[in-house]
Amino acid sequence: MTSNSLTARDTKPQPVIDWMFWLAVAAVAFTYVRAIWFTPTEATQGPSQKIFYIHVPSVLAGYLAFGVLGIMSIVHLWLKEERADRMAAAAAEVAVLFFAIVLITGSIYAKVIWGAWWVWELRLTLTLLLWFLGVGYLVMRGAIEDPMMRARFCAVLAILQVVLIPFVHLSVYFVRDHMHPMPVVLKPSSPSLPNSMLMTFLISVASFLLMSAALIRARYRLTMLRDAADAAEQGGMA
Amino acid sequence: MRDMQTVTGYFYTVYTLAALILGSYTLRMVLAARKARARLDVASRR
């Protein structure tokens, strides 16, 4: 069996929306309820601090999708595995989606806290650059018709853009004059959030990571379904 | 710091926008899946 051959389970279209997606929806809904009504309001930032429970988990959900994109791109380049390319394409779309949420929610958060919708600060600029690279990846996928060439070129671009992620995350350590706050949870010392806020944050991170995984899975299954429809149509015409 | 009502408005706007973005992406995927499944059913019946 070659690495590209598909099993009967792979070729049979699976439902795009399944239990995992509904579990993710329930988890995000629970996060919303807990963050809005059952989490104390922070003393200095007021209710606007609750944007944090959407903004930061969206970043991590985007990182997860970019991580899947990078790993699947390496797998594709290494094994020439068609499914890895499909999974990479699904992850790229979800990564762009979550980073769009990050940029929009971050902009609103900035307006409240900094008084400006946008500041050309290192982390913001690198995040915007990463989002543009993600959009570029999707545009490139649509522009190249030959599937083998498309998969190879896109895998290389994906690996190069995933390399940017550590720079985005650690950018607050690189420059002294930055406006972005230093990490309050993901840092070498213990988190500087009170327990009730920390618990809401962790639930939010878990629910957004689950949503990211569920959307990647759904998008992958949609691609499989489309490919099955294309194959059936071509089989009918032959 | 802005007045409390404006700040609360911003926070609800963020929650609504995030839900709308995720919801519209899912809806687009569901509609695309229905279309693809219909194509598959038509092609299978031939």
mmCIF file of C-alpha atoms in Angstrom:
data_model
loop_
_atom_site.group_PDB
_atom_site.id
_atom_site.type_symbol
_atom_site.label_atom_id
_atom_site.label_comp_id
_atom_site.label_asym_id
_atom_site.label_seq_id
_atom_site.Cartn_x
_atom_site.Cartn_y
_atom_site.Cartn_z
ATOM 1 C CA MET A 1 0.000 0.000 0.000
ATOM 2 C CA THR A 2 1.458 3.367 -0.976
ATOM 3 C CA SER A 3 1.254 6.368 1.325
ATOM 4 C CA ASN A 4 -1.229 8.024 -1.017
ATOM 5 C CA SER A 5 -3.706 5.163 -1.194
ATOM 6 C CA LEU A 6 -6.915 5.841 0.720
ATOM 7 C CA THR A 7 -8.781 3.286 2.802
ATOM 8 C CA ALA A 8 -12.537 2.692 2.445
ATOM 9 C CA ARG A 9 -13.115 4.717 5.641
ATOM 10 C CA ASP A 10 -11.250 7.712 4.138
ATOM 11 C CA THR A 11 -13.183 7.705 0.883
ATOM 12 C CA LYS A 12 -16.618 7.357 2.559
ATOM 13 C CA PRO A 13 -17.744 10.921 3.316
ATOM 14 C CA GLN A 14 -18.083 11.542 7.042
ATOM 15 C CA PRO A 15 -20.600 14.076 8.447
ATOM 16 C CA VAL A 16 -18.995 17.538 8.416
ATOM 17 C CA ILE A 17 -20.629 18.651 11.682
ATOM 18 C CA ASP A 18 -20.502 15.949 14.340
ATOM 19 C CA TRP A 19 -20.423 15.436 18.136
ATOM 20 C CA MET A 20 -17.020 17.116 18.478
ATOM 21 C CA PHE A 21 -18.294 20.371 16.986
ATOM 22 C CA TRP A 22 -21.390 20.406 19.237
ATOM 23 C CA LEU A 23 -19.196 19.668 22.258
ATOM 24 C CA ALA A 24 -17.021 22.651 21.281
ATOM 25 C CA VAL A 25 -20.121 24.872 20.871
ATOM 26 C CA ALA A 26 -21.339 23.827 24.345
ATOM 27 C CA ALA A 27 -17.887 24.495 25.821
ATOM 28 C CA VAL A 28 -17.666 27.980 24.235
ATOM 29 C CA ALA A 29 -21.223 28.771 25.383
ATOM 30 C CA PHE A 30 -20.280 27.697 28.918
ATOM 31 C CA THR A 31 -17.197 29.948 28.713
ATOM 32 C CA TYR A 32 -19.376 32.901 27.679
ATOM 33 C CA VAL A 33 -21.807 32.357 30.577
ATOM 34 C CA ARG A 34 -19.024 31.912 33.110
ATOM 35 C CA ALA A 35 -17.016 34.903 31.857
ATOM 36 C CA ILE A 36 -19.983 37.278 31.680
ATOM 37 C CA TRP A 37 -21.935 36.376 34.828
ATOM 38 C CA PHE A 38 -19.739 34.265 37.118
ATOM 39 C CA THR A 39 -16.304 35.899 36.931
ATOM 40 C CA PRO A 40 -15.446 38.957 39.033
ATOM 41 C CA THR A 41 -14.788 42.272 37.307
ATOM 42 C CA GLU A 42 -11.164 43.342 37.414
ATOM 43 C CA ALA A 43 -10.500 46.442 39.551
ATOM 44 C CA THR A 44 -8.417 48.644 37.190
ATOM 45 C CA GLN A 45 -9.684 47.701 33.683
ATOM 46 C CA GLY A 46 -13.317 47.175 34.686
ATOM 47 C CA PRO A 47 -15.634 45.053 32.459
ATOM 48 C CA SER A 48 -13.313 45.518 29.449
ATOM 49 C CA GLN A 49 -10.877 43.046 31.051
ATOM 50 C CA LYS A 50 -13.394 40.314 30.131
ATOM 51 C CA ILE A 51 -12.324 40.792 26.481
ATOM 52 C CA PHE A 52 -9.178 38.948 27.647
ATOM 53 C CA TYR A 53 -11.176 35.670 27.930
ATOM 54 C CA ILE A 54 -11.928 35.798 24.185
ATOM 55 C CA HIS A 55 -8.845 37.560 22.831
ATOM 56 C CA VAL A 56 -6.072 35.412 24.352
ATOM 57 C CA PRO A 57 -7.754 31.981 23.856
ATOM 58 C CA SER A 58 -8.324 32.966 20.201
ATOM 59 C CA VAL A 59 -4.567 33.523 19.867
ATOM 60 C CA LEU A 60 -3.884 30.067 21.312
ATOM 61 C CA ALA A 61 -6.564 28.485 19.078
ATOM 62 C CA GLY A 62 -4.869 30.190 16.117
ATOM 63 C CA TYR A 63 -1.460 28.901 17.253
ATOM 64 C CA LEU A 64 -2.912 25.375 17.419
ATOM 65 C CA ALA A 65 -4.227 25.683 13.857
ATOM 66 C CA PHE A 66 -0.910 27.124 12.633
ATOM 67 C CA GLY A 67 0.877 24.280 14.458
ATOM 68 C CA VAL A 68 -1.261 21.684 12.670
ATOM 69 C CA LEU A 69 -0.591 23.537 9.402
ATOM 70 C CA GLY A 70 3.177 23.388 9.982
ATOM 71 C CA ILE A 71 3.263 19.735 11.058
ATOM 72 C CA MET A 72 0.996 18.584 8.208
ATOM 73 C CA SER A 73 3.086 20.551 5.717
ATOM 74 C CA ILE A 74 6.256 18.801 6.932
ATOM 75 C CA VAL A 75 4.441 15.433 6.770
ATOM 76 C CA HIS A 76 3.341 16.205 3.226
ATOM 77 C CA LEU A 77 6.831 17.194 2.074
ATOM 78 C CA TRP A 78 8.294 14.113 3.738
ATOM 79 C CA LEU A 79 5.776 11.397 2.844
ATOM 80 C CA LYS A 80 3.959 13.019 -0.133
ATOM 81 C CA GLU A 81 0.781 12.238 1.785
ATOM 82 C CA GLU A 82 -2.295 13.739 0.119
ATOM 83 C CA ARG A 83 -4.346 13.731 3.324
ATOM 84 C CA ALA A 84 -1.673 15.782 5.101
ATOM 85 C CA ASP A 85 -2.021 18.467 2.417
ATOM 86 C CA ARG A 86 -5.804 18.491 2.859
ATOM 87 C CA MET A 87 -5.432 18.759 6.636
ATOM 88 C CA ALA A 88 -2.908 21.598 6.202
ATOM 89 C CA ALA A 89 -5.369 23.493 3.988
ATOM 90 C CA ALA A 90 -8.135 23.016 6.580
ATOM 91 C CA ALA A 91 -5.870 24.194 9.410
ATOM 92 C CA ALA A 92 -4.742 27.263 7.422
ATOM 93 C CA GLU A 93 -8.330 28.433 6.982
ATOM 94 C CA VAL A 94 -9.094 27.978 10.691
ATOM 95 C CA ALA A 95 -5.833 29.734 11.659
ATOM 96 C CA VAL A 96 -6.754 32.757 9.517
ATOM 97 C CA LEU A 97 -10.246 32.735 11.059
ATOM 98 C CA PHE A 98 -8.959 32.778 14.658
ATOM 99 C CA PHE A 99 -6.324 35.387 13.889
ATOM 100 C CA ALA A 100 -9.049 37.566 12.353
ATOM 101 C CA ILE A 101 -10.866 37.284 15.716
ATOM 102 C CA VAL A 102 -7.598 38.125 17.502
ATOM 103 C CA LEU A 103 -7.027 41.254 15.404
ATOM 104 C CA ILE A 104 -10.631 42.488 15.705
ATOM 105 C CA THR A 105 -11.005 41.802 19.442
ATOM 106 C CA GLY A 106 -7.491 43.119 20.106
ATOM 107 C CA SER A 107 -8.305 46.322 18.270
ATOM 108 C CA ILE A 108 -11.428 46.866 20.405
ATOM 109 C CA TYR A 109 -9.466 46.017 23.567
ATOM 110 C CA ALA A 110 -6.772 48.509 22.527
ATOM 111 C CA LYS A 111 -9.378 51.227 21.986
ATOM 112 C CA VAL A 112 -10.621 50.788 25.556
ATOM 113 C CA ILE A 113 -7.242 50.449 27.286
ATOM 114 C CA TRP A 114 -4.837 52.462 25.075
ATOM 115 C CA GLY A 115 -7.376 54.845 23.539
ATOM 116 C CA ALA A 116 -6.424 53.874 19.944
ATOM 117 C CA TRP A 117 -7.788 51.209 17.596
ATOM 118 C CA TRP A 118 -4.318 50.308 16.337
ATOM 119 C CA VAL A 119 -0.733 50.915 17.425
ATOM 120 C CA TRP A 120 2.264 49.947 15.277
ATOM 121 C CA GLU A 121 3.765 47.971 18.119
ATOM 122 C CA LEU A 122 5.946 44.891 17.460
ATOM 123 C CA ARG A 123 3.517 42.175 18.554
ATOM 124 C CA LEU A 124 0.532 43.733 16.787
ATOM 125 C CA THR A 125 2.532 44.244 13.613
ATOM 126 C CA LEU A 126 3.893 40.672 13.636
ATOM 127 C CA THR A 127 0.386 39.292 14.291
ATOM 128 C CA LEU A 128 -0.953 41.266 11.335
ATOM 129 C CA LEU A 129 1.943 39.996 9.200
ATOM 130 C CA LEU A 130 1.189 36.391 10.225
ATOM 131 C CA TRP A 131 -2.479 36.890 9.318
ATOM 132 C CA PHE A 132 -1.507 38.305 5.898
ATOM 133 C CA LEU A 133 0.803 35.317 5.326
ATOM 134 C CA GLY A 134 -2.112 33.013 6.206
ATOM 135 C CA VAL A 135 -4.350 34.837 3.726
ATOM 136 C CA GLY A 136 -1.514 34.638 1.168
ATOM 137 C CA TYR A 137 -1.322 30.875 1.706
ATOM 138 C CA LEU A 138 -5.070 30.519 0.997
ATOM 139 C CA VAL A 139 -4.845 32.762 -2.079
ATOM 140 C CA MET A 140 -1.887 30.717 -3.353
ATOM 141 C CA ARG A 141 -3.844 27.478 -2.878
ATOM 142 C CA GLY A 142 -6.600 28.876 -5.056
ATOM 143 C CA ALA A 143 -4.194 30.164 -7.707
ATOM 144 C CA ILE A 144 -2.208 26.984 -8.490
ATOM 145 C CA GLU A 145 -4.155 24.395 -10.470
ATOM 146 C CA ASP A 146 -1.714 21.484 -10.490
ATOM 147 C CA PRO A 147 -2.452 19.614 -7.186
ATOM 148 C CA MET A 148 1.090 18.278 -6.669
ATOM 149 C CA MET A 149 2.749 21.632 -7.335
ATOM 150 C CA ARG A 150 0.141 23.427 -5.182
ATOM 151 C CA ALA A 151 0.708 21.065 -2.256
ATOM 152 C CA ARG A 152 4.504 21.377 -2.439
ATOM 153 C CA PHE A 153 4.669 25.170 -2.810
ATOM 154 C CA CYS A 154 2.042 25.714 -0.111
ATOM 155 C CA ALA A 155 3.811 23.351 2.300
ATOM 156 C CA VAL A 156 7.039 25.353 1.958
ATOM 157 C CA LEU A 157 5.209 28.664 2.482
ATOM 158 C CA ALA A 158 3.363 27.214 5.499
ATOM 159 C CA ILE A 159 6.579 26.068 7.191
ATOM 160 C CA LEU A 160 8.124 29.510 6.670
ATOM 161 C CA GLN A 161 5.104 31.274 8.176
ATOM 162 C CA VAL A 162 4.884 28.904 11.159
ATOM 163 C CA VAL A 163 8.523 29.806 11.978
ATOM 164 C CA LEU A 164 7.200 33.324 12.696
ATOM 165 C CA ILE A 165 5.001 32.150 15.618
ATOM 166 C CA PRO A 166 7.717 32.071 18.327
ATOM 167 C CA PHE A 167 8.711 35.595 17.292
ATOM 168 C CA VAL A 168 5.087 36.753 17.653
ATOM 169 C CA HIS A 169 4.707 35.145 21.064
ATOM 170 C CA LEU A 170 8.101 36.232 22.452
ATOM 171 C CA SER A 171 8.125 39.682 20.840
ATOM 172 C CA VAL A 172 7.273 41.372 24.175
ATOM 173 C CA TYR A 173 10.662 40.181 25.477
ATOM 174 C CA PHE A 174 12.591 41.481 22.439
ATOM 175 C CA VAL A 175 11.948 45.211 22.763
ATOM 176 C CA ARG A 176 11.759 47.423 25.829
ATOM 177 C CA ASP A 177 9.247 49.969 24.529
ATOM 178 C CA HIS A 178 6.223 47.794 23.898
ATOM 179 C CA MET A 179 2.626 48.500 24.837
ATOM 180 C CA HIS A 180 1.442 44.898 24.919
ATOM 181 C CA PRO A 181 1.269 43.531 28.475
ATOM 182 C CA MET A 182 3.757 40.856 29.500
ATOM 183 C CA PRO A 183 2.290 37.319 29.801
ATOM 184 C CA VAL A 184 0.185 36.845 32.947
ATOM 185 C CA VAL A 185 -0.332 33.085 32.622
ATOM 186 C CA LEU A 186 2.139 31.531 30.156
ATOM 187 C CA LYS A 187 5.354 32.602 31.897
ATOM 188 C CA PRO A 188 8.128 30.903 33.911
ATOM 189 C CA SER A 189 6.743 32.062 37.290
ATOM 190 C CA SER A 190 3.240 31.252 38.577
ATOM 191 C CA PRO A 191 0.212 32.980 36.932
ATOM 192 C CA SER A 192 -0.586 36.460 38.250
ATOM 193 C CA LEU A 193 -4.369 36.076 37.980
ATOM 194 C CA PRO A 194 -6.662 35.397 40.954
ATOM 195 C CA ASN A 195 -7.980 31.829 41.053
ATOM 196 C CA SER A 196 -11.537 32.636 39.865
ATOM 197 C CA MET A 197 -10.220 34.551 36.822
ATOM 198 C CA LEU A 198 -7.542 31.935 36.162
ATOM 199 C CA MET A 199 -10.168 29.171 36.141
ATOM 200 C CA THR A 200 -12.347 31.108 33.645
ATOM 201 C CA PHE A 201 -9.280 31.729 31.496
ATOM 202 C CA LEU A 202 -8.270 28.043 31.510
ATOM 203 C CA ILE A 203 -11.838 26.937 30.651
ATOM 204 C CA SER A 204 -11.869 29.501 27.863
ATOM 205 C CA VAL A 205 -8.532 28.272 26.489
ATOM 206 C CA ALA A 206 -9.731 24.649 26.587
ATOM 207 C CA SER A 207 -13.021 25.505 24.836
ATOM 208 C CA PHE A 208 -11.337 27.571 22.108
ATOM 209 C CA LEU A 209 -8.703 24.885 21.489
ATOM 210 C CA LEU A 210 -11.530 22.345 21.185
ATOM 211 C CA MET A 211 -13.373 24.662 18.788
ATOM 212 C CA SER A 212 -10.215 25.070 16.696
ATOM 213 C CA ALA A 213 -9.738 21.280 16.510
ATOM 214 C CA ALA A 214 -13.445 20.735 15.707
ATOM 215 C CA LEU A 215 -13.387 23.320 12.903
ATOM 216 C CA ILE A 216 -10.193 21.858 11.389
ATOM 217 C CA ARG A 217 -11.818 18.407 11.466
ATOM 218 C CA ALA A 218 -15.050 19.737 9.921
ATOM 219 C CA ARG A 219 -13.156 21.637 7.207
ATOM 220 C CA TYR A 220 -11.068 18.540 6.425
ATOM 221 C CA ARG A 221 -14.227 16.452 6.091
ATOM 222 C CA LEU A 222 -15.757 19.075 3.805
ATOM 223 C CA THR A 223 -12.723 18.759 1.512
ATOM 224 C CA MET A 224 -13.109 14.967 1.521
ATOM 225 C CA LEU A 225 -16.799 15.326 0.643
ATOM 226 C CA ARG A 226 -16.029 17.750 -2.208
ATOM 227 C CA ASP A 227 -13.327 15.422 -3.554
ATOM 228 C CA ALA A 228 -15.758 12.467 -3.380
ATOM 229 C CA ALA A 229 -18.352 14.522 -5.316
ATOM 230 C CA ASP A 230 -15.722 15.513 -7.935
ATOM 231 C CA ALA A 231 -14.610 11.882 -8.293
ATOM 232 C CA ALA A 232 -18.218 10.651 -8.623
ATOM 233 C CA GLU A 233 -18.958 13.312 -11.273
ATOM 234 C CA GLN A 234 -15.829 12.452 -13.244
ATOM 235 C CA GLY A 235 -16.655 8.722 -12.949
ATOM 236 C CA GLY A 236 -20.148 9.418 -14.297
ATOM 237 C CA MET A 237 -18.824 11.430 -17.237
ATOM 238 C CA ALA A 238 -16.187 8.816 -18.185
ATOM 239 C CA MET B 1 -10.720 55.028 31.603
ATOM 240 C CA ARG B 2 -13.961 55.544 29.724
ATOM 241 C CA ASP B 3 -17.322 55.507 31.441
ATOM 242 C CA MET B 4 -18.562 52.103 32.589
ATOM 243 C CA GLN B 5 -21.452 51.876 30.088
ATOM 244 C CA THR B 6 -19.168 52.405 27.070
ATOM 245 C CA VAL B 7 -16.620 49.909 28.370
ATOM 246 C CA THR B 8 -19.336 47.292 28.965
ATOM 247 C CA GLY B 9 -20.589 47.964 25.425
ATOM 248 C CA TYR B 10 -17.115 47.249 24.002
ATOM 249 C CA PHE B 11 -16.900 43.999 25.958
ATOM 250 C CA TYR B 12 -20.313 42.789 24.747
ATOM 251 C CA THR B 13 -19.382 43.836 21.184
ATOM 252 C CA VAL B 14 -16.296 41.596 21.342
ATOM 253 C CA TYR B 15 -18.288 38.601 22.585
ATOM 254 C CA THR B 16 -20.951 39.110 19.895
ATOM 255 C CA LEU B 17 -18.417 39.586 17.086
ATOM 256 C CA ALA B 18 -16.450 36.456 18.027
ATOM 257 C CA ALA B 19 -19.680 34.405 18.071
ATOM 258 C CA LEU B 20 -20.785 35.906 14.735
ATOM 259 C CA ILE B 21 -17.441 35.169 13.027
ATOM 260 C CA LEU B 22 -17.361 31.547 14.258
ATOM 261 C CA GLY B 23 -21.067 31.105 13.488
ATOM 262 C CA SER B 24 -20.911 32.491 9.962
ATOM 263 C CA TYR B 25 -17.846 30.375 9.136
ATOM 264 C CA THR B 26 -19.673 27.258 10.376
ATOM 265 C CA LEU B 27 -22.813 28.161 8.430
ATOM 266 C CA ARG B 28 -20.751 28.634 5.257
ATOM 267 C CA MET B 29 -19.205 25.206 5.809
ATOM 268 C CA VAL B 30 -22.604 23.555 6.422
ATOM 269 C CA LEU B 31 -24.041 25.077 3.226
ATOM 270 C CA ALA B 32 -20.969 23.991 1.230
ATOM 271 C CA ALA B 33 -21.324 20.464 2.662
ATOM 272 C CA ARG B 34 -25.009 20.308 1.671
ATOM 273 C CA LYS B 35 -24.117 21.409 -1.855
ATOM 274 C CA ALA B 36 -21.299 18.843 -2.122
ATOM 275 C CA ARG B 37 -23.530 16.064 -0.748
ATOM 276 C CA ALA B 38 -26.250 16.934 -3.287
ATOM 277 C CA ARG B 39 -23.663 16.776 -6.101
ATOM 278 C CA LEU B 40 -22.465 13.411 -4.784
ATOM 279 C CA ASP B 41 -26.032 12.043 -4.610
ATOM 280 C CA VAL B 42 -26.810 13.178 -8.180
ATOM 281 C CA ALA B 43 -23.543 11.721 -9.527
ATOM 282 C CA SER B 44 -24.085 8.427 -7.640
ATOM 283 C CA ARG B 45 -27.569 7.974 -9.121
ATOM 284 C CA ARG B 46 -26.295 8.233 -12.709
#
